[in-house]
Short mmCIF file of C-alpha atoms in Angstrom, two decimals:
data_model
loop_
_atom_site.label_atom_id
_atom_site.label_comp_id
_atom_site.label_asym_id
_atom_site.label_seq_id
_atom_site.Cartn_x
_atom_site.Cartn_y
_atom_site.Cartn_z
CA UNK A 1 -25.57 11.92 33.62
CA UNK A 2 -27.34 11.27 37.05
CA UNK A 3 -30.29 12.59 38.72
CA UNK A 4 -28.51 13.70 41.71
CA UNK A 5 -26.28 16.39 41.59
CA UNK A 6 -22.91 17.14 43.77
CA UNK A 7 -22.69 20.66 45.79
CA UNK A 8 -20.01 22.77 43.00
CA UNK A 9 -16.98 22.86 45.32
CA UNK A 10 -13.05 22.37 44.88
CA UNK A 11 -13.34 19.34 46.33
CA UNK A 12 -15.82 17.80 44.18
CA UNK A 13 -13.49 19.19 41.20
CA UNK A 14 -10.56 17.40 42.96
CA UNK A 15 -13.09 14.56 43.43
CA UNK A 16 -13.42 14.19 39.65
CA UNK A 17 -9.44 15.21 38.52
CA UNK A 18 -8.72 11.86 41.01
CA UNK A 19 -11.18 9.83 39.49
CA UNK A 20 -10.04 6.63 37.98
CA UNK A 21 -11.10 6.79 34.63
CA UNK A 22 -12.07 9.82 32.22
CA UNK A 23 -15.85 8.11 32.23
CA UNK A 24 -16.29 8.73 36.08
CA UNK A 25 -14.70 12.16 35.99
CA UNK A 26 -17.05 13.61 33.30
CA UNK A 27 -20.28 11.84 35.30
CA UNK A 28 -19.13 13.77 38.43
CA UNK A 29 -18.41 17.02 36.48
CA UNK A 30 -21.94 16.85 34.78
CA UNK A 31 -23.46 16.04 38.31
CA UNK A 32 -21.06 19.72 39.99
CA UNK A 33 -23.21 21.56 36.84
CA UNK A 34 -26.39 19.68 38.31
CA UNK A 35 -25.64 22.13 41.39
CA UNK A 36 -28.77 24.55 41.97
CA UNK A 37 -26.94 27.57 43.67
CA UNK A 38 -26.01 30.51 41.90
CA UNK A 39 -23.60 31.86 44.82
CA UNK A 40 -20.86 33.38 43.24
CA UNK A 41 -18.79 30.56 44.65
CA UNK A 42 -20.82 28.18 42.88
CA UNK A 43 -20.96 29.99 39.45
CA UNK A 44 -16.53 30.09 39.99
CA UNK A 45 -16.37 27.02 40.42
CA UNK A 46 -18.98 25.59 37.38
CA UNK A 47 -16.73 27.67 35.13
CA UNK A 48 -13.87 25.52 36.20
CA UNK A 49 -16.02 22.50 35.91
CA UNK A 50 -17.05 23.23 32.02
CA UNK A 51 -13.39 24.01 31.50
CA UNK A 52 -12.22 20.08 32.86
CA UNK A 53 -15.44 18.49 31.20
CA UNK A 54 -14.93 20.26 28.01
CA UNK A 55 -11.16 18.99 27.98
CA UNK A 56 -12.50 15.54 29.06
CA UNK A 57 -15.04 15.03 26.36
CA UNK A 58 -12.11 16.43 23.85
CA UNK A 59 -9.75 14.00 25.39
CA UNK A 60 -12.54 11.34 24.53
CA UNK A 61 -13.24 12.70 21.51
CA UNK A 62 -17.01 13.28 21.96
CA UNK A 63 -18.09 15.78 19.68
CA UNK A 64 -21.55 15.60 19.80
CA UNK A 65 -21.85 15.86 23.78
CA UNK A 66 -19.85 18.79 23.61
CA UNK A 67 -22.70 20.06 21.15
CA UNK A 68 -25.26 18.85 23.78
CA UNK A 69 -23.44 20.44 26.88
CA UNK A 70 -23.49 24.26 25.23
CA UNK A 71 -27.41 23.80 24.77
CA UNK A 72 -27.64 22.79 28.36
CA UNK A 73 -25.95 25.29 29.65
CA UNK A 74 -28.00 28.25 28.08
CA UNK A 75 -29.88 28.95 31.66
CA UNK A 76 -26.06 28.90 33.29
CA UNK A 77 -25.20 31.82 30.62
CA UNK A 78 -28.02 33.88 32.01
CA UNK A 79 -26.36 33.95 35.35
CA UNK A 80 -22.56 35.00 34.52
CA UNK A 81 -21.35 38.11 32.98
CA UNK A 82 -21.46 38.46 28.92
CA UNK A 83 -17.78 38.59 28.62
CA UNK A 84 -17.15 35.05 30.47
CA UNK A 85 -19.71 33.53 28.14
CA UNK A 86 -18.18 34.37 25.11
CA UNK A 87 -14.91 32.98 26.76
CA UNK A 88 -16.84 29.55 27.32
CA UNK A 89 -18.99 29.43 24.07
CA UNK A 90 -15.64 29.85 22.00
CA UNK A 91 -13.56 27.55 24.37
CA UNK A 92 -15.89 24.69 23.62
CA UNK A 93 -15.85 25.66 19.71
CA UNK A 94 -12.57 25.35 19.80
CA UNK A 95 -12.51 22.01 21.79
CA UNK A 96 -14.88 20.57 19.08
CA UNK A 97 -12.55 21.67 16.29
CA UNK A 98 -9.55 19.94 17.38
CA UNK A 99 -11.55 16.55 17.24
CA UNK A 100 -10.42 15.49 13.93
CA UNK A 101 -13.39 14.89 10.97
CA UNK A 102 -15.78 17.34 13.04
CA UNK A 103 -16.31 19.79 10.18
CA UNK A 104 -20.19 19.51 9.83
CA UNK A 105 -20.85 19.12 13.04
CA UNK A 106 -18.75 22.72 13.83
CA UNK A 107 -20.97 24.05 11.03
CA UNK A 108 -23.87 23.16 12.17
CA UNK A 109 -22.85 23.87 15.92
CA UNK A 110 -21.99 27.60 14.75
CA UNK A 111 -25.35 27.86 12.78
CA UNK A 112 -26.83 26.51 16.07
CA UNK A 113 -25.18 29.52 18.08
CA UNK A 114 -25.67 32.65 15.57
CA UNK A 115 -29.33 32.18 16.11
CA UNK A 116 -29.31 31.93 20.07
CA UNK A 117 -26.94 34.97 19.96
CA UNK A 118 -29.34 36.78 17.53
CA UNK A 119 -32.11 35.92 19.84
CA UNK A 120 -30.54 36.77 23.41
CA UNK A 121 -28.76 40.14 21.53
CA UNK A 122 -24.95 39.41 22.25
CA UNK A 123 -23.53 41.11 19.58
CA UNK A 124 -20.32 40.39 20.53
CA UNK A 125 -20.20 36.74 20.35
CA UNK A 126 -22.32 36.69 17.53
CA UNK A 127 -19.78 38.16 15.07
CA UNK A 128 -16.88 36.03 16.18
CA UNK A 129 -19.16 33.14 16.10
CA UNK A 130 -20.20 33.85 12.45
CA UNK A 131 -16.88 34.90 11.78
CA UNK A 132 -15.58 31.51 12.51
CA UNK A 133 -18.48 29.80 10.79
CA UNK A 134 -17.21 31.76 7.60
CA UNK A 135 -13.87 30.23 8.15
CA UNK A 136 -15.52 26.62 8.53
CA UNK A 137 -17.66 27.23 5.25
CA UNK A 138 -14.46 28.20 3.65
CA UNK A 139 -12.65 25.17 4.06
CA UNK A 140 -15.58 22.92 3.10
CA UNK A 141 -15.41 24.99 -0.33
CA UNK A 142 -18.54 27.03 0.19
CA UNK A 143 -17.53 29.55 -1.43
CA UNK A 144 -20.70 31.85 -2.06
CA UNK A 145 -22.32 31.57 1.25
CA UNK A 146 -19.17 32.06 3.20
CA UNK A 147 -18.33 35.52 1.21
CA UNK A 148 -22.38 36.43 1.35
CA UNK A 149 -21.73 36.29 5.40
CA UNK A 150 -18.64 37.63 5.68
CA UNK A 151 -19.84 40.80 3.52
CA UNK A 152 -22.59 41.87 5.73
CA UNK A 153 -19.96 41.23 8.71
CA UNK A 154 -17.41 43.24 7.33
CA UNK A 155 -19.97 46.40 7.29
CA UNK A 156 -21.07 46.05 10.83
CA UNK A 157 -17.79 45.51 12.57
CA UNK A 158 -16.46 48.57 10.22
CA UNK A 159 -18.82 50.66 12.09
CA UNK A 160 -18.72 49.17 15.61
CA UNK A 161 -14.80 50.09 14.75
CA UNK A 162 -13.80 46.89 16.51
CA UNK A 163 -10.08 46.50 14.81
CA UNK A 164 -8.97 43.20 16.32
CA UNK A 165 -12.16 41.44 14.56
CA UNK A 166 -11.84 43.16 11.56
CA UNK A 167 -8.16 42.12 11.13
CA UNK A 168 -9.36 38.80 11.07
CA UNK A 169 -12.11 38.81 9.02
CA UNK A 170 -9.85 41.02 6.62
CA UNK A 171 -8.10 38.47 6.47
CA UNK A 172 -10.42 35.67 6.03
CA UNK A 173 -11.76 38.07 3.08
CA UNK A 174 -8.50 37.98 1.63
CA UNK A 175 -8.28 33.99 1.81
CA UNK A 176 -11.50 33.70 0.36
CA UNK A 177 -10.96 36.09 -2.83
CA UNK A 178 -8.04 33.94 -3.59
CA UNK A 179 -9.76 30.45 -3.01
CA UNK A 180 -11.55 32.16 -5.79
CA UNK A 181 -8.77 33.41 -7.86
CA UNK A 182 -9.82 37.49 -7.61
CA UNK A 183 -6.50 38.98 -6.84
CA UNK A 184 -7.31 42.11 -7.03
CA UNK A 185 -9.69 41.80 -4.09
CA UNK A 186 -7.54 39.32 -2.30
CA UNK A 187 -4.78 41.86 -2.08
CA UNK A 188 -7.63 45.06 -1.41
CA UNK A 189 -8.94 43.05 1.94
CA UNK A 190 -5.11 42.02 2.85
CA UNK A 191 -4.62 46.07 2.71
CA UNK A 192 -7.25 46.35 4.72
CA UNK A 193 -6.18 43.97 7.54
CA UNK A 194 -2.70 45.73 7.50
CA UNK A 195 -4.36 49.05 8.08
CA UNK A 196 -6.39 47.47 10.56
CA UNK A 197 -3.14 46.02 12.29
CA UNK A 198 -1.16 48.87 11.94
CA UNK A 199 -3.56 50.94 14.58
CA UNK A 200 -3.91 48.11 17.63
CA UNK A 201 -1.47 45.25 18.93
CA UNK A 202 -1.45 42.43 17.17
CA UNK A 203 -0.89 39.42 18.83
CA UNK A 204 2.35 37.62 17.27
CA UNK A 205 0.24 34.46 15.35
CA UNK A 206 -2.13 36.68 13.88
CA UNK A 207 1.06 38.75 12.44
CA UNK A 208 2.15 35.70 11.49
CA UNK A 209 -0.51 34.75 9.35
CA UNK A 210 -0.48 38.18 7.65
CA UNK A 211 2.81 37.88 6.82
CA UNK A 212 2.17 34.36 5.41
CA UNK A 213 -1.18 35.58 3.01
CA UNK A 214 1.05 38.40 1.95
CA UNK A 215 3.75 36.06 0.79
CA UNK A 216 1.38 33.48 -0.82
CA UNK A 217 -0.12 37.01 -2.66
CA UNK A 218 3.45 38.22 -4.13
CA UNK A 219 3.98 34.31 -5.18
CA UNK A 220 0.98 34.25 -7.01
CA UNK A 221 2.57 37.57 -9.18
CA UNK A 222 5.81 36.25 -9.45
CA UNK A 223 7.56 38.15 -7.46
CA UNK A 224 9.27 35.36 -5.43
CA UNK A 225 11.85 37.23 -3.60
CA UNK A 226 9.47 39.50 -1.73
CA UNK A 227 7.02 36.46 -1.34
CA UNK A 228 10.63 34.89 0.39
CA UNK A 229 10.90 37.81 2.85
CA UNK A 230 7.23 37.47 3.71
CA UNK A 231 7.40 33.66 4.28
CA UNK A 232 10.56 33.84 6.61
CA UNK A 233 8.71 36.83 9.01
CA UNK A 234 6.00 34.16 9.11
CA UNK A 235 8.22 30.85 9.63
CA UNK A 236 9.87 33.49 12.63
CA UNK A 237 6.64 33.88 14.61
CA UNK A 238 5.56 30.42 14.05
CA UNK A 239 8.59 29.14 14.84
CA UNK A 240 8.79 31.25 18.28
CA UNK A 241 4.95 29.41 19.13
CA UNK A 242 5.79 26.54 17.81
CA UNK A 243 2.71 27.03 15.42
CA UNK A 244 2.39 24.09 13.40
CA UNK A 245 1.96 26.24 10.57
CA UNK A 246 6.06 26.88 11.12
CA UNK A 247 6.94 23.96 8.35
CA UNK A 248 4.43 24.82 5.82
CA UNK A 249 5.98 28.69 5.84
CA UNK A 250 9.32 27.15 5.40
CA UNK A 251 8.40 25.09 3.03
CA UNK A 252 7.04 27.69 0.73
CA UNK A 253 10.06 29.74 1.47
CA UNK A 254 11.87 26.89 -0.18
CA UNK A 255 9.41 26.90 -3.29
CA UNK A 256 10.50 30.40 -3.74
CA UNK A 257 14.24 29.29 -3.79
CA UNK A 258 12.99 27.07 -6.33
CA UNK A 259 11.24 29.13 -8.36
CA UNK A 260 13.75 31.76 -9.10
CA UNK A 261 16.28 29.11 -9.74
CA UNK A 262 18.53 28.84 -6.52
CA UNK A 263 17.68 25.23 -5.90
CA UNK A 264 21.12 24.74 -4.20
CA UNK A 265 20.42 26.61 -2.02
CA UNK A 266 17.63 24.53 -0.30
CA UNK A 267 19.70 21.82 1.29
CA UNK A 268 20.97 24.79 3.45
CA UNK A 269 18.14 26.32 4.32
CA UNK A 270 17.02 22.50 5.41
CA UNK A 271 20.30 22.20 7.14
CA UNK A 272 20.50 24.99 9.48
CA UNK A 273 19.04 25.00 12.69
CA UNK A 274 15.84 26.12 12.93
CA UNK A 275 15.39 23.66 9.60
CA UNK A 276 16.18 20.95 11.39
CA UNK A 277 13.95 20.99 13.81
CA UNK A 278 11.21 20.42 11.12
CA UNK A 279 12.86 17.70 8.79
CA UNK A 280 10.36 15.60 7.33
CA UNK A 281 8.17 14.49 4.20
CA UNK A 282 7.40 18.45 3.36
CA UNK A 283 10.62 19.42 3.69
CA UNK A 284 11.94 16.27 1.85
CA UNK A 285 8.91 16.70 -1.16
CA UNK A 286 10.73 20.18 -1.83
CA UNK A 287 14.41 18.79 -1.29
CA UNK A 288 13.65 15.72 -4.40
CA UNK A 289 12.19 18.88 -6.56
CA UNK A 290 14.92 20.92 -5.35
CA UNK A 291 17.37 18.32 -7.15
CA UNK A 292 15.28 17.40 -10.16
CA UNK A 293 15.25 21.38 -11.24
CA UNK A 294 19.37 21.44 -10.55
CA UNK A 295 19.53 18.55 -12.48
CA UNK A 296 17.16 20.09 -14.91
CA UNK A 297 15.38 15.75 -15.16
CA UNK A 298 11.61 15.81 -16.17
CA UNK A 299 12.28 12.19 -14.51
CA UNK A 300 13.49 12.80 -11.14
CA UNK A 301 10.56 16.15 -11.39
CA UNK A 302 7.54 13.38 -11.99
CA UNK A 303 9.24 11.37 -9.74
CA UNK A 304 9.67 13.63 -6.78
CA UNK A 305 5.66 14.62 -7.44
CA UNK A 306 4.56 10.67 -7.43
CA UNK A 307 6.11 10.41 -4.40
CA UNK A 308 5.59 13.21 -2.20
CA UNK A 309 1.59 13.59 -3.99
CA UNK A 310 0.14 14.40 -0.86
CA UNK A 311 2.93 17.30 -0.31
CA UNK A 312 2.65 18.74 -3.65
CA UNK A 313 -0.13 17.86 -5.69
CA UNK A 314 -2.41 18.73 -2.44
CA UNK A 315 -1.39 21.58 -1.67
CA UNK A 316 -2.94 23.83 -4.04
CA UNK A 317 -0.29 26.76 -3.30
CA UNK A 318 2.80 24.58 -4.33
CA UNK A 319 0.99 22.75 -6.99
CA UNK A 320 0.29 26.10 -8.99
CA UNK A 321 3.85 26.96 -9.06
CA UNK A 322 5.01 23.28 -9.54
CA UNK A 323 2.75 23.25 -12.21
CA UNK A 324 4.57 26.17 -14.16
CA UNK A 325 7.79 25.07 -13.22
CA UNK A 326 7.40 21.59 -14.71
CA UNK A 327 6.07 23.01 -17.92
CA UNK A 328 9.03 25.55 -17.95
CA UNK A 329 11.45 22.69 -17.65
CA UNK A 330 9.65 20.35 -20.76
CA UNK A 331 9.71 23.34 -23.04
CA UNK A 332 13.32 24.20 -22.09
CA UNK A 333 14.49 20.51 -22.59
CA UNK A 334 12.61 19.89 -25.83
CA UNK A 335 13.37 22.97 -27.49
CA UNK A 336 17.43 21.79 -27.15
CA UNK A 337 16.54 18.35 -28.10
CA UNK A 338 14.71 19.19 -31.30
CA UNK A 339 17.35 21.78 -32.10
CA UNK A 340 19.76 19.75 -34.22
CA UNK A 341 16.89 18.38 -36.54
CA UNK A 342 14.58 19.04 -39.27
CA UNK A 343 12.78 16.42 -38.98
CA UNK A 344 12.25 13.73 -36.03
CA UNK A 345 10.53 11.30 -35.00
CA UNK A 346 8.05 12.13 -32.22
CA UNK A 347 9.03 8.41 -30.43
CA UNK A 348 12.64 9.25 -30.48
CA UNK A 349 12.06 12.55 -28.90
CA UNK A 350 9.84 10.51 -26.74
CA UNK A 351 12.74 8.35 -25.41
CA UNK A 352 15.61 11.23 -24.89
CA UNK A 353 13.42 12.71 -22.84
CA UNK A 354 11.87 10.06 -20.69
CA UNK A 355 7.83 10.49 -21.15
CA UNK A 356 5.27 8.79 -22.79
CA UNK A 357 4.90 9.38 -26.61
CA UNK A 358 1.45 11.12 -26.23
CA UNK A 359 2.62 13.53 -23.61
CA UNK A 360 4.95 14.79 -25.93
CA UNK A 361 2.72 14.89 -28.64
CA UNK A 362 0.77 16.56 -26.87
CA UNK A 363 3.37 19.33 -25.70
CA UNK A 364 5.16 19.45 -29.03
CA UNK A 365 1.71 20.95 -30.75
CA UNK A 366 0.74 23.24 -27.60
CA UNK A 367 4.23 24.83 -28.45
CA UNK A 368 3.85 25.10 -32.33
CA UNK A 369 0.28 27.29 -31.47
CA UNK A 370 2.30 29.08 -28.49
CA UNK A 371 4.95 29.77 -31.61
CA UNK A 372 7.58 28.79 -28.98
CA UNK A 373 9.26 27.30 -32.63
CA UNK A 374 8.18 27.25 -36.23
CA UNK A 375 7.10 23.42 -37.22
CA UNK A 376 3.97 21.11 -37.90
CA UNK A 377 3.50 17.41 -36.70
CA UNK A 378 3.10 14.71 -39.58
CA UNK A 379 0.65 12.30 -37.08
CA UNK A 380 0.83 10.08 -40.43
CA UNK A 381 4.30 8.83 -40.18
CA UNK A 382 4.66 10.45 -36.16
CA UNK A 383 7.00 12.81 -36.96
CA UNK A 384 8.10 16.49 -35.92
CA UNK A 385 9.01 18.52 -39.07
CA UNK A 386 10.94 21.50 -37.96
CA UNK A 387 11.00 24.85 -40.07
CA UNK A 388 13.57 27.37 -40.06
CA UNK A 389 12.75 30.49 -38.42
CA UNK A 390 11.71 32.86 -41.31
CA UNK A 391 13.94 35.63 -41.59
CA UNK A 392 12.09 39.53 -41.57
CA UNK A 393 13.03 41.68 -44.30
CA UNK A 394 14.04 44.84 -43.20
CA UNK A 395 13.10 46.67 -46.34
CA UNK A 396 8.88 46.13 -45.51
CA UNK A 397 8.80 48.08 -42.06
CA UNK A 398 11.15 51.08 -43.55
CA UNK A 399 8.79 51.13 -46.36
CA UNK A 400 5.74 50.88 -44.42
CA UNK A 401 7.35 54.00 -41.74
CA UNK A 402 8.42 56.07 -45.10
CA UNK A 403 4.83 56.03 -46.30
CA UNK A 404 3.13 56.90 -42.66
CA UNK A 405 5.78 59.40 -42.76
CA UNK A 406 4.51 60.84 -45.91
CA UNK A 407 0.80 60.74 -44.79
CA UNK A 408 1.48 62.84 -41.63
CA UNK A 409 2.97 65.36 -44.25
CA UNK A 410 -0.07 64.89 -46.61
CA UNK A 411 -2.51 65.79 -44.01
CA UNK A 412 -0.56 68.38 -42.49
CA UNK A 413 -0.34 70.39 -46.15
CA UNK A 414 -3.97 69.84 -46.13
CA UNK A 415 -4.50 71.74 -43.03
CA UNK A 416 -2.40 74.59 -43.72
CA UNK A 417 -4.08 75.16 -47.10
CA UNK A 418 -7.10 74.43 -45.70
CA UNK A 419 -5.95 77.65 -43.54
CA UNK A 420 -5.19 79.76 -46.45
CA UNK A 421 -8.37 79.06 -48.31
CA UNK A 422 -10.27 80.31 -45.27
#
């Protein structure tokens, strides 16, 4: 940065959009902040000068002089209205977050700016500012701190009664509770934001993302078609913004399919037009389990999941349900395998079905506990010895209903005499 600064006018910004290189613009837009006058020229035209530098050091991905440039321009703050700093503050939060492998640093940054809010009272910032710093802590898996912020933030933006905030820190609530696997309160804060929504306008990507925790909610219970209806009203408004979060709500969309056993029907949904537009390694991860399942192959299934890891084992959404599905389909296909014998040998078994000898071990005795089928495994000689499923006499539960019959009787006798005595 240099000593000497340059007056703030538009032709020093058009002085540093002409430069020749990104370097000698952001030296000339640090020297335009350098500027001494507070006209209200000056301060219009500094705003539009931490707007280009901001984009410039993004563009260059400099993280940490973004950092440096909101601590510098604390005095500037002092001079322009409240609203137009929160507008600045957030715009160069959000400048840092798109520089990829930031995540500490935006931590720390937000951290930074809580406690220069709490000391120069802006309220307003403040929350959103700790709101996204709850968000940040969330991803980096912080659980407990992020949900010991976001509970004290939740009371005082219920009583400021400011509903676009509290929709999304509803819904960062909601997130959070099912990071940590409390549906209950997961789905009580996702009631929360609705209510919250349902009194205000709701700009289109935050309905979005309601609709898409609501679907990944009525997954998580099973109930797949309603989860589907959710997860298309998201894909919709993603789709119109061409939200990058468009393919991931399709893609769930198509785990539903899967899920309730319509796997043909996923090469049309991939097909059609708005598909189309998003063909690529998600969509073709749920396409290769989308034909293992029709084809009802444990092969092609660990196949498809080798392949496409970083599609399904990492996403912890599809991998639950993946996860269920795949032990479905090995119970299913070794129950009809082992149906012809009473006794088998665990390799054979093994070999039909295509997976390693201890895996199916391994399976085969989970079952027997589950009771899924009446048997034992001889790990002597490897073998599965089946039993036949015992048949119930029908005579012990008439006999056992004929005498509770006869006690109801009993006692009621008792009563009456019991009565007459009296």
């Amino acid at each position: 940065m240099s000593s000497s600064y340059l007056p703030a006018t538009t032709d020093s910004i058009a002085q540093a959009l002409e430069a020749s290189n990104q370097s000698d613009s952001i030296s000339i837009l640090y020297r335009v902040l350098d500027d001494p006058s507070s006209s209200p020229d000056t301060l219009r035209i500094k705003e539009q000068a931490i707007t280009n530098l901001s984009d410039c050091l993004r563009e260059e991905n400099r993280a940490q002089d973004l950092c440096n440039l909101l601590t510098q321009l604390r005095p500037f703050f002092s001079l322009i209205p409240k609203a137009k700093t929160a507008k600045i503050v957030r715009g160069i939060i959000d400048s840092v977050a798109k520089i990829p492998g930031t995540s500490d640093l935006q931590i720390a940054l937000c951290k930074e700016m809580v406690q220069w809010t709490r000391a120069e009272k802006r309220t307003f910032l403040r929350q959103r500012v700790e709101a996204r710093l709850a968000a940040l802590l969330m991803e980096s898996k912080e659980y407990s701190e992020a949900l010991t912020l976001l509970t004290g933030l939740v009371k005082e933006v219920r009583r400021l009664d400011d509903k676009l905030l509290l929709v999304d820190i509803d819904l960062l609530e909601s997130k959070l509770h099912f990071s940590l696997r409390n549906l209950p309160k997961a789905k009580a804060a996702l009631t929360a934001a609705r209510t919250a929504a349902n009194a205000i306008y709701v700009p289109p990507a935050q309905q979005g993302t309601i609709d898409l925790q609501s679907g990944i909610l009525h997954a998580e219970e099973k109930d797949y078609k309603t989860a589907y209806s959710y997860f298309f009203e998201a894909f919709e408004a993603f789709n119109a913004l061409e939200d990058p979060r468009a393919v991931f709500s399709l893609k769930y969309m198509l785990l539903c399919k899967i899920m309730v056993s319509q796997a043909d029907d996923v090469a049309g949904v991939i097909s059609s037009k708005a598909g189309l537009q998003y063909v690529g390694p998600e969509l073709d991860a749920m396409k290769a389990v989308a034909d293992a399942h029709s084809k009802r192959s444990l092969k092609l299934f660990e196949t498809a999941l080798r392949d496409y890891k970083a599609q399904l084992e990492e996403d912890p959404i599809v991998h639950r349900h993946l996860s269920s599905l795949y032990d479905t389909l090995l119970e299913q296909n070794l129950c009809r395998l082992i149906e012809p014998y009473a006794r088998v040998e665990i390799a054979h078994i093994a070999e039909l079905i295509e997976l390693p000898i201890d895996h199916v071990e391994k399976k085969l005795s989970q079952m027997i506990l589950d009771k899924k089928f009446a048997g034992t495994l001889d790990q002597g000689v490897g073998c599965l010895i089946i039993f036949e499923d015992p048949k119930q006499d029908a005579i012990y539960p008439a006999t056992l209903e004929t005498i509770s019959n006869m006690g109801k009787v009993v006692d009621s006798l008792f009563v009456r005499s019991a009565k007459i005595m009296a």
